[in-house]
Each structure stands twice: as C-alpha cells, then as structure tokens.
Tab-separated table of C-alpha atoms and ligand atoms in Angstrom:
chain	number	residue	atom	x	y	z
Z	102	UNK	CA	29.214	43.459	-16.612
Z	103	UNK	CA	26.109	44.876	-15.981
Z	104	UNK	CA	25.459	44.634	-12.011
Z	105	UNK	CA	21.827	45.307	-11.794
Z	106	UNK	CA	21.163	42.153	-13.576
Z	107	UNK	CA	21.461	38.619	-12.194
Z	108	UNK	CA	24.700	36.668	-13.840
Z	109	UNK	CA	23.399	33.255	-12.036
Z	110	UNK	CA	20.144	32.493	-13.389
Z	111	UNK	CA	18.324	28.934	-12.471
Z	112	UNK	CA	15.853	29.772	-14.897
Z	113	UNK	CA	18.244	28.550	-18.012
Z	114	UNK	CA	17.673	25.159	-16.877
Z	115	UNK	CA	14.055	25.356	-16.831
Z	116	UNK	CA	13.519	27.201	-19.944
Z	117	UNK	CA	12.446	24.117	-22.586
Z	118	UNK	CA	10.709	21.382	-21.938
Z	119	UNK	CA	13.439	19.499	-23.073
Z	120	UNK	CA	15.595	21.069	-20.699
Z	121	UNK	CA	13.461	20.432	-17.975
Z	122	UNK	CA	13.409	16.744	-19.113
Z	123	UNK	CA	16.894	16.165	-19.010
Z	124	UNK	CA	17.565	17.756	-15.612
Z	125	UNK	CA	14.716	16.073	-14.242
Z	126	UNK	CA	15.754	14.092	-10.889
Z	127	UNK	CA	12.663	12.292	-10.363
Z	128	UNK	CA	11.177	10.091	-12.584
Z	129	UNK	CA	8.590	7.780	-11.599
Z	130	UNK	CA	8.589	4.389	-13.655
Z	131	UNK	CA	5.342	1.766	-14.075
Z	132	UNK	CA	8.084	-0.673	-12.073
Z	133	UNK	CA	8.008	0.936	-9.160
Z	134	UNK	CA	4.210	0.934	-8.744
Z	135	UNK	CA	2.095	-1.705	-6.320
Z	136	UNK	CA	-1.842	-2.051	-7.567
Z	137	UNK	CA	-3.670	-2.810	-4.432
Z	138	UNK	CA	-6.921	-4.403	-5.182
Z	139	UNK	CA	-9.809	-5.724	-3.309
Z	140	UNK	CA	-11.680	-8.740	-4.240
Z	141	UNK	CA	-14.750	-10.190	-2.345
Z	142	UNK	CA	-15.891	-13.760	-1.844
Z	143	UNK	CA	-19.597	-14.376	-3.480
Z	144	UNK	CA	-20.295	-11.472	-5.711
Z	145	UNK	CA	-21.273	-12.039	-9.609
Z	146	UNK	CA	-20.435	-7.935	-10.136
Z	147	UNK	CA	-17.564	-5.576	-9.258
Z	148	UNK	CA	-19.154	-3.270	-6.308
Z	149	UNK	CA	-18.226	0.075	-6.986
Z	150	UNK	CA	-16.883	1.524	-3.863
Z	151	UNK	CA	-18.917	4.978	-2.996
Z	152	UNK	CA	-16.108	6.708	-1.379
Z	153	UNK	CA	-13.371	5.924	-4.080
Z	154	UNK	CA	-14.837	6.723	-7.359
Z	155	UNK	CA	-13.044	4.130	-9.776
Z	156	UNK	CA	-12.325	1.390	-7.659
Z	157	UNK	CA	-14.654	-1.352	-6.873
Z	158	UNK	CA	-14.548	-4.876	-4.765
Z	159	UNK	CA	-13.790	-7.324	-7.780
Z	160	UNK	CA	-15.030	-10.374	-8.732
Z	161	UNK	CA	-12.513	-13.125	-8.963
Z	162	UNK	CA	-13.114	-12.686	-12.729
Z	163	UNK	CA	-13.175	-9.369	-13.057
Z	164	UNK	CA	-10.065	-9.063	-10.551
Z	165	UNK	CA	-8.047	-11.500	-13.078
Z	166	UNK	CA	-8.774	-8.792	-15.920
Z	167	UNK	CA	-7.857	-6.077	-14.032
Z	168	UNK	CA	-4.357	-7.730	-12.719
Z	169	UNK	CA	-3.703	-8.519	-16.500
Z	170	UNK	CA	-4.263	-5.272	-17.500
Z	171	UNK	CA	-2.002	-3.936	-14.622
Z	172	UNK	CA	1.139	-6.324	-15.870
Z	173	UNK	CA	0.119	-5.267	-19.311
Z	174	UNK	CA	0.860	-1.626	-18.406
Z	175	UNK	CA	3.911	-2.522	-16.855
Z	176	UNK	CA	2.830	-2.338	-13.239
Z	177	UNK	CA	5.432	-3.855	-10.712
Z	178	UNK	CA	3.275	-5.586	-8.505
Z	179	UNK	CA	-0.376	-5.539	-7.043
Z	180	UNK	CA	-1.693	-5.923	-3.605
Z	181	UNK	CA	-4.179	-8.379	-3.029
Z	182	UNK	CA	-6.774	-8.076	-0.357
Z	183	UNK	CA	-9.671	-10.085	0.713
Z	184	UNK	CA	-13.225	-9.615	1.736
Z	185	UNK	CA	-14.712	-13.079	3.091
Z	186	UNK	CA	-18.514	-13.860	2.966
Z	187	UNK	CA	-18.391	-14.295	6.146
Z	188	UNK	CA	-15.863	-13.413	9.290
Z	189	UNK	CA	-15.983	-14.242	12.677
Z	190	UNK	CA	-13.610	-13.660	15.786
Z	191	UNK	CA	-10.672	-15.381	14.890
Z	192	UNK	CA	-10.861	-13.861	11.205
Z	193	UNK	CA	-10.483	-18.172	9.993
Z	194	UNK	CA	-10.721	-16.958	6.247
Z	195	UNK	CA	-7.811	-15.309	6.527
Z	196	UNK	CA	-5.931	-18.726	6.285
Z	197	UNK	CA	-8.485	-20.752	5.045
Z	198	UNK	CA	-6.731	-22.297	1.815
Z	199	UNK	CA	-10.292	-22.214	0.109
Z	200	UNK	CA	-10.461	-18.782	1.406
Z	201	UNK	CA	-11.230	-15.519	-0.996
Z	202	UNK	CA	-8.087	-14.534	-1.354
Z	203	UNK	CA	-6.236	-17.745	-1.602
Z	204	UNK	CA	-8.670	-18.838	-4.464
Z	205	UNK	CA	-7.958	-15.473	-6.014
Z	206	UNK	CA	-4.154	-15.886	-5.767
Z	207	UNK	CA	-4.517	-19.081	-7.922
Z	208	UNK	CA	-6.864	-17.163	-10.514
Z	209	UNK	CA	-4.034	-14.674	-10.784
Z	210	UNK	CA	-1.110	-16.863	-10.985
Z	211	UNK	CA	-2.423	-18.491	-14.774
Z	212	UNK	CA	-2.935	-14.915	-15.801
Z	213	UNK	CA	0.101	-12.704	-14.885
Z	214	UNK	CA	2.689	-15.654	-14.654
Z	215	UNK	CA	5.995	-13.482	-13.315
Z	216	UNK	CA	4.897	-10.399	-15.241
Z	217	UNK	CA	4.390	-8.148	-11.944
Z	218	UNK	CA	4.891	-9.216	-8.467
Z	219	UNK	CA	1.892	-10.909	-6.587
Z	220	UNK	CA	1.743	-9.667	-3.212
Z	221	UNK	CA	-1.302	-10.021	-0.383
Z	222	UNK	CA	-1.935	-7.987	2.963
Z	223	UNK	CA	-1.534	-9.914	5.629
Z	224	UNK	CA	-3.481	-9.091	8.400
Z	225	UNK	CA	-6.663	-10.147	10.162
Z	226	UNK	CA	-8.984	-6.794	10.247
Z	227	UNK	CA	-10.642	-8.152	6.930
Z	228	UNK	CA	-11.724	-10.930	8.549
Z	229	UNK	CA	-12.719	-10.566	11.582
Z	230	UNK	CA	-16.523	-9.579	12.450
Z	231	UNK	CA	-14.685	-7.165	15.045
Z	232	UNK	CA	-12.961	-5.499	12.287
Z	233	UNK	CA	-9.940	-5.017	14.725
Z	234	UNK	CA	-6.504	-6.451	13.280
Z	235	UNK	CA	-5.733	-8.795	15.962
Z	236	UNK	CA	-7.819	-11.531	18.077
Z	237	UNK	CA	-8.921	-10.049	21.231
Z	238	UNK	CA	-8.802	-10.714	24.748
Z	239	UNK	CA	-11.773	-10.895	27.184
Z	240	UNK	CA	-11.633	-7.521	27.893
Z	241	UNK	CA	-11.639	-6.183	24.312
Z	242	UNK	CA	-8.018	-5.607	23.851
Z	243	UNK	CA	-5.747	-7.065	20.768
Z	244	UNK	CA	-3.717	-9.679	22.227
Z	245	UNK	CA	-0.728	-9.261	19.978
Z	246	UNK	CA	0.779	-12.704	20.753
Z	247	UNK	CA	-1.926	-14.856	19.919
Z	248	UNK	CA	-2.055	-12.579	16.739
Z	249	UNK	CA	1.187	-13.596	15.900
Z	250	UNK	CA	-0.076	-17.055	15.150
Z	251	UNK	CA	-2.889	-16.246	12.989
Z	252	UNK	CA	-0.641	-13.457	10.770
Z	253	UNK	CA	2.376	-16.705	10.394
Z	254	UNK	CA	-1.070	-19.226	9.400
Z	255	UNK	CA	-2.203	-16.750	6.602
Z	256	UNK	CA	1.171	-15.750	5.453
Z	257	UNK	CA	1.659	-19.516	4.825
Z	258	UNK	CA	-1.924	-19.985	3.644
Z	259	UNK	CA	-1.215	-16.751	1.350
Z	260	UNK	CA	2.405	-18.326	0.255
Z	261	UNK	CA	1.059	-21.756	-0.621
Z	262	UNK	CA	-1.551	-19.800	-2.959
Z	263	UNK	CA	1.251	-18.388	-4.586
Z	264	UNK	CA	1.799	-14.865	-2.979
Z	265	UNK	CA	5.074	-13.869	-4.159
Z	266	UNK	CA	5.472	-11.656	-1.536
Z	267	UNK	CA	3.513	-10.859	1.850
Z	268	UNK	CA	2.892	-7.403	3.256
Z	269	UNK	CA	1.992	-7.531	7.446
Z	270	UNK	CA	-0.018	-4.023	7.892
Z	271	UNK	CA	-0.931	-5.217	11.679
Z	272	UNK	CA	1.353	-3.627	13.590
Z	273	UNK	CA	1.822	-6.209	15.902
Z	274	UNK	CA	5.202	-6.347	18.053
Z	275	UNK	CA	6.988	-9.240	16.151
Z	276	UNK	CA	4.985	-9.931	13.424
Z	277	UNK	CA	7.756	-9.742	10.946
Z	278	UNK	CA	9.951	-12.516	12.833
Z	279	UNK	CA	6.279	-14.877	13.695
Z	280	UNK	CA	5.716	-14.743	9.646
Z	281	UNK	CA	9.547	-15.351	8.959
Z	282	UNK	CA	9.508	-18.285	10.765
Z	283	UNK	CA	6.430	-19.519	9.658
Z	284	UNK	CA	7.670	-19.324	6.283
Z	285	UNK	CA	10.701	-21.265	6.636
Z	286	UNK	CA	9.483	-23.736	8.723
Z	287	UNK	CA	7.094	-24.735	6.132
Z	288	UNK	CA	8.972	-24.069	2.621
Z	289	UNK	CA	8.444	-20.669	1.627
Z	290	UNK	CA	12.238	-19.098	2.505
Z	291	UNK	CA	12.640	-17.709	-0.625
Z	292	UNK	CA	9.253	-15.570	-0.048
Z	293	UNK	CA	10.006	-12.357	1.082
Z	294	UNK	CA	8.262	-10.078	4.018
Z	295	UNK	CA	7.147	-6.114	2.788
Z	296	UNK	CA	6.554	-4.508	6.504
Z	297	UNK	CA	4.030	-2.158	6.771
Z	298	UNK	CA	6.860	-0.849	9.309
Z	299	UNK	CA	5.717	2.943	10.018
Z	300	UNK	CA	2.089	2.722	9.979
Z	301	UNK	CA	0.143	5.869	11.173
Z	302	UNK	CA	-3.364	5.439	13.121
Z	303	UNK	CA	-4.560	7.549	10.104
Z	304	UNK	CA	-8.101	9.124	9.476
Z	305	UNK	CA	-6.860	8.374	5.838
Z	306	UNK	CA	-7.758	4.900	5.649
Z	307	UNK	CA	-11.170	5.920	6.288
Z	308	UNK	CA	-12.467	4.914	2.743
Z	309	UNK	CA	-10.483	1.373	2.441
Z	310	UNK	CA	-12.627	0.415	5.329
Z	311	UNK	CA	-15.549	1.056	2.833
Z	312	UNK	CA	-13.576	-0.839	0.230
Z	313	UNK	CA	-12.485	-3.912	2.866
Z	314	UNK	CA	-15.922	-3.949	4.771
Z	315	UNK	CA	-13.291	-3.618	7.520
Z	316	UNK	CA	-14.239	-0.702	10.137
Z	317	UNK	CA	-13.685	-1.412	13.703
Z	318	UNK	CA	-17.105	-1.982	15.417
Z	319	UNK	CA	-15.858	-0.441	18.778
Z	320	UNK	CA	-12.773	1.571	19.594
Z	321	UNK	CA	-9.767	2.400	16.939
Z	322	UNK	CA	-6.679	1.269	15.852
Z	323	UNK	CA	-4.510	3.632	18.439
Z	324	UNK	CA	-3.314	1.428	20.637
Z	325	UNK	CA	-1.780	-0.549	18.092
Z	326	UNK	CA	-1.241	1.673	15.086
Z	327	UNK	CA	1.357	5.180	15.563
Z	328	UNK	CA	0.126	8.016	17.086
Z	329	UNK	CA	0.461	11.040	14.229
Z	330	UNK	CA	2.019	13.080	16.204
Z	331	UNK	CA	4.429	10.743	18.110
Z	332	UNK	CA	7.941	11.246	17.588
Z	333	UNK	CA	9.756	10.378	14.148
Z	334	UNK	CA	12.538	8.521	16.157
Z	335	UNK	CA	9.100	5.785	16.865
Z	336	UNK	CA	8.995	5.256	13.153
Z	337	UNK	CA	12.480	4.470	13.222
Z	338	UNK	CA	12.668	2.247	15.592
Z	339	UNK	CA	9.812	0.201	14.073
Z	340	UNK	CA	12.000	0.170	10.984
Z	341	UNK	CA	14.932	-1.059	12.757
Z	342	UNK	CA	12.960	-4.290	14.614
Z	343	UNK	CA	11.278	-4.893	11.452
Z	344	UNK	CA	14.855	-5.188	9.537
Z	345	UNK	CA	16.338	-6.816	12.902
Z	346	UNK	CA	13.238	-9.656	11.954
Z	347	UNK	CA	14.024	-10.157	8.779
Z	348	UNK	CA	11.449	-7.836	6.695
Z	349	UNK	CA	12.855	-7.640	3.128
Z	350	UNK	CA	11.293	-4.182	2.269
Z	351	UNK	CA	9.651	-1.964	4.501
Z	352	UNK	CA	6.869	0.640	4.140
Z	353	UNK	CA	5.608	3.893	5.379
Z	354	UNK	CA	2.196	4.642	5.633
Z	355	UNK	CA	0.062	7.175	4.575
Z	356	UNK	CA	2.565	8.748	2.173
Z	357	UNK	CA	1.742	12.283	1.257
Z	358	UNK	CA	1.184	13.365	4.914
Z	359	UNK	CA	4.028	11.831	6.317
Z	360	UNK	CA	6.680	12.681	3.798
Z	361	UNK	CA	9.195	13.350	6.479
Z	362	UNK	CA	9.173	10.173	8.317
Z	363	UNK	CA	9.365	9.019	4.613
Z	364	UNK	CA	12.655	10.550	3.922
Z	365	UNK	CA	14.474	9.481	7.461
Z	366	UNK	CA	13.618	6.007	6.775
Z	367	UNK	CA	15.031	5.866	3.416
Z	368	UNK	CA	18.327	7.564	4.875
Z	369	UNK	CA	18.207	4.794	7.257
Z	370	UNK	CA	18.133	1.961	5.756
Z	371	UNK	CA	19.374	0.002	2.558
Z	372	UNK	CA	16.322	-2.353	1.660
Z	373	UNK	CA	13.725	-0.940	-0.565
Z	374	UNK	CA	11.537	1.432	0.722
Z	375	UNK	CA	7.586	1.367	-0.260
Z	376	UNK	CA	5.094	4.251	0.600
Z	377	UNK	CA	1.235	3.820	0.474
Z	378	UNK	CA	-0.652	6.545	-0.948
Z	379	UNK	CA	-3.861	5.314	0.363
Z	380	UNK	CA	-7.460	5.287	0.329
Z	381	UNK	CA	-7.748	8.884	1.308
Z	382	UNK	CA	-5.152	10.608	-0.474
Z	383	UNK	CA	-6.741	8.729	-3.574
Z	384	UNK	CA	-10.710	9.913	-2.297
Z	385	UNK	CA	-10.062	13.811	-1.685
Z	386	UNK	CA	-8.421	13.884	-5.341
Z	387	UNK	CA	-10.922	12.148	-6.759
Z	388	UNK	CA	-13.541	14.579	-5.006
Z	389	UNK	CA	-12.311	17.612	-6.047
Z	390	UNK	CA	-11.400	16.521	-9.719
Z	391	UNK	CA	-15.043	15.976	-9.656
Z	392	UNK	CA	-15.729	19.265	-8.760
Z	393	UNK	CA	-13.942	20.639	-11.444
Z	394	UNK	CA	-11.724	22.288	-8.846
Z	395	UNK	CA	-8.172	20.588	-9.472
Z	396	UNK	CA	-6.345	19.496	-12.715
Z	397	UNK	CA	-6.644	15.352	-11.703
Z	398	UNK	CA	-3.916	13.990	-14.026
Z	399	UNK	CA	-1.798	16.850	-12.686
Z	400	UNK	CA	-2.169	16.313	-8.758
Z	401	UNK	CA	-1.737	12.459	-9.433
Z	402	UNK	CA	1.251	12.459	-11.132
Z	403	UNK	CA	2.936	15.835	-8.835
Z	404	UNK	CA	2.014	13.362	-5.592
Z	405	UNK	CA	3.755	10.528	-7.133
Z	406	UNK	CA	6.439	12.812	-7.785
Z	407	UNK	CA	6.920	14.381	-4.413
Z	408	UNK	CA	6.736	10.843	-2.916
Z	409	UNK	CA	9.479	9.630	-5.250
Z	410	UNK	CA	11.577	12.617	-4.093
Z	411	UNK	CA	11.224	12.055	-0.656
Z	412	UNK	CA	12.605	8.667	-0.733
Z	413	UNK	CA	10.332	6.031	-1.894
Z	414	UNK	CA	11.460	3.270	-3.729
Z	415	UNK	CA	7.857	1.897	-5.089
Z	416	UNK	CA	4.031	3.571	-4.164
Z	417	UNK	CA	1.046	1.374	-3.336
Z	418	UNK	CA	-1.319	3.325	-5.295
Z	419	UNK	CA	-4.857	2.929	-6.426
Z	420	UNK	CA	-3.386	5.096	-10.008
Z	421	UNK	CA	-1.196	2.345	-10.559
Z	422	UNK	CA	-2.164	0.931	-13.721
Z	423	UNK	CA	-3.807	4.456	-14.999
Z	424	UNK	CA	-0.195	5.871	-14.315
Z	425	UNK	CA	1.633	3.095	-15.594
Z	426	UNK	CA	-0.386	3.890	-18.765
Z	427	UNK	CA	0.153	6.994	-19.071
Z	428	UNK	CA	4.059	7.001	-18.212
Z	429	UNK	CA	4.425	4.392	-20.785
V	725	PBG	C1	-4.961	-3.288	7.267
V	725	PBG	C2	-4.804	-2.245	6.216
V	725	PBG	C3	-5.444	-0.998	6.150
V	725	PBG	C4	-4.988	-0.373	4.989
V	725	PBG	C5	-4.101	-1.236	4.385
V	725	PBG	N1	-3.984	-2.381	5.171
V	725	PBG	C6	-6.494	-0.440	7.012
V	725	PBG	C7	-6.226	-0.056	8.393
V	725	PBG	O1	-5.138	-0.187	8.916
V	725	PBG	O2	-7.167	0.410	9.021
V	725	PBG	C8	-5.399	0.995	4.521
V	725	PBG	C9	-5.131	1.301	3.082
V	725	PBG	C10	-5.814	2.514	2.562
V	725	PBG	O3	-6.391	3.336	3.315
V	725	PBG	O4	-5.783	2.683	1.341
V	725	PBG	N2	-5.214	-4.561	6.729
C-alpha cells in the first residue's frame, strides 16, 4: 500500500455520467411542479410582464392554452391568480362568482379535466385598490378578522369554480381555520387548504406586483408578512397553527433565500411541503441569462435542485412547464 496516495476516493462515484446518474439523490420530477399564472379580466392580448421576461398576464384564452400545455408536459398543478378590471376596498372580485378568476377556473376545468391540479391564491391584495392583503381599518391598518371573512367568501367562490385546491398567501392569524370552515359549511370538505405558512416580507416579490398590478399604495407588508431576519422558531410556529387549522400542505416562501427555514419545516412536519421560487428568483436569472453572464438552463435546473434537497416536496415556479419539458 502506497501511503502517499488516497485509498478512499469520492471521486469513483462521480467519474461517469452514468455513475453520477445512479447515485443521484435528488431528482426533480414534472409532478412535483406548481405553474403559477396570472390572468387579467378585459384584455384581448397576453401583456408581457417587463420585469419577468417570458411571462405575461393571460387572456382567458390564451391562459387555457398555456394550462393545457402545462398538463401536457406533465406539470402537477398550476396556480391561478387574478387581476380584476376593477378593485376597490373590500377587493369584491375576489369572490365575485363572475369574477376573473372564477370565470377562468371554469375555462380551465373543460381543458385540463384532472390532468394537473387546479389551484388559486387566495388572498385579497389583487383586488383591492389599496393593494394591501387585508381590508383595513380607519386608521390604515389590516384588520385581520374582518379579513378572515373575505379569504373564507373567495375560497368558496374559488371552490364552487372548481379550484381543486386553495392556497391562503395572506398571512392572516387564522386564515387557515376561517377558510376550513367556510369550506365545510358550504360543501367543499373534500377541498384541501395549501398554506402559504412561512411567508417572508420579501423584496423578492417585487416583480409579481408588476405581474398582479398588486403593489401596496402606502406602507408594506411587514406588519403582517415575517420579518427576514426574525427567528426560524417564528416560521415554525406558523407551521404548527397552520397544521393545528387544518392546512393540508404548507409552504415556505421565497425558496432559494430561505433554504434553511425550508429544511426545519420539512423535518417538522409530515404533510407535503411546497416552496415558491418566486417572482424574483425567476427575474435576476432571467436578467443575467440575458446578459450572457450565466448558463440559464443550468441555474434553473441547479435551483430546483438545491430546493428539492433542502426539503421541498413540490416548487411553485414560473419554469414549470419549460422544466417539465425538458425533464421529460
Ligand atoms: C399574495 C402573493 C404574493 C405572491 C404570491 N402571493 C405577493 C405578496 O405577498 O406581496 C408573490 C409571488 C412572487 O413574487 O412570485 N397574494
């Protein structure tokens, strides 16, 4: 035996790429991959959306062809949200049954039949001319009870449309258990609740509130959203209420920058566990692909990955149907 040469090598395994294949832990399938999509009332073209090259505001017809094309590629679900012609205070489109997304829900349902999983955002920030997720009080401040009512109205509204599933991003305290019993109470048990559970008040969502025409017009989203820097054991806790409520799945939000909290959750808990790589992570790719200063197909796929590895059961991404593609 030669001791100035390593007998344990790791570099056997990696050697071929078949090697590499058949050792490979992670593997991210077209199944575990949510489409969310954006589809506004009373345009006769898709919008292209400036800050996220390749996405756009759909039509309803244009949003039916792109959710067949999505179960086509094998694409678990998609994420439906809505951008009304017109909001007002108490965001009323949100449960309106004639409302954008409702009528889009019923589009979808003739094309993708069971094929991927149907699933809207519930919340109100679309809809409201405020652009804040919640109604508000005199003074300007989300009143998180009388929210409650409005999320349990659309999730109903958003049910009775068809949504398979419904996803609460507000981050209201008890919006899980409002929307459960809303659902029961009016046929939908067998619906079940995605939380948006650890939601971060993230400077990453910046370019979905391009996409969803839904910036706040005064103040932020910190007093209801998580503070980036609070501590992990905040995240968990959310987790826990949201399970304690009755969410079905739960989600953490943005993914790539919050990879930790990621992880804990998924040793915490034995639901599914969903991570949103959002508008951001999707825009700063995008940008420097077009640069020429990244390999794009590359970074995509090696952020899926690492967000696979640290836990998540299915990604919201804006790839999904390009990755789907390309995996199948
Ligand atoms: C709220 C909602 C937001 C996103 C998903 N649901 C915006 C927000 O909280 O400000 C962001 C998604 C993204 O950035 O891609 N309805």
């Amino acid at each position: 035996m030669n001791a100035r040469f390593p007998q344990v090598r790791p570099r056997r395994l990696r050697r071929t790429e078949a090697m590499r294949r058949m050792v490979a832990g992670t593997r991210p399938h077209p199944a575990d991959l949510i489409l969310p999509v954006f589809v506004k009332e009373g345009i006769v073209e898709p919008q292209p959306v400036a800050s996220m090259p390749g996405v756009v505001q759909h039509t309803r017809e244009s949003l039916r062809k792109a959710a067949h094309e999505a179960a086509e590629a094998g694409v678990g679900g998609i994420m439906l949200f809505g951008i009304p012609a017109h909001k007002d205070a108490r965001g009323s489109a949100a449960d309106d049954p004639d409302g954008i997304v409702q009528v889009a829900l019923r589009d979808i349902a003739g094309e993708v039949g069971d094929s991927l999983v149907v699933m809207t955002d519930t919340c109100l920030d679309e809809y409201t001319d405020h652009g804040h997720c919640g109604l508000l009080t005199d003074t300007g401040e989300v009143d998180n009870d009388a929210t409650l009512e409005r999320y349990a109205a659309a999730a109903v509204a958003q049910a009775a449309a068809g949504a398979q599933m419904v996803a609460p991003s507000g981050m209201m305290d008890g919006q899980v258990a409002a929307i459960r019993a809303a659902l029961d109470a009016n046929g939908f048990a067998d619906i079940p609740i995605m939380a948006y559970s650890a939601k971060y008040a993230s400077a990453f969502y910046g370019p979905f509130r391009d996409a969803a025409e839904c910036a706040p017009q005064f103040g932020d989203r910190a007093a209801y959203q998580q503070d980036p820097a609070g501590p992990v054991g905040e995240a968990l806790r959310e987790v826990r209420l949201d399970l304690a409520e009755g969410a079905d799945a739960v989600m953490v939000k943005p993914a790539l920058a919050y990879l930790d909290v990621l992880r804990q959750v998924r040793d915490l808990v034995d639901v599914p566990v969903a991570a949103y790589q959002v508008s951001g992570e999707y825009a700063m790719v995008e940008a420097a692909a077009a640069n020429g200063w990244i390999d794009r197909e590359r970074i995509i796929m090696e952020s899926l990955v690492a967000i696979r590895r640290a836990g998540a059961d299915l990604i919201l991404t804006y790839w999904a149907t390009e990755v789907a593609r390309r995996l199948s």
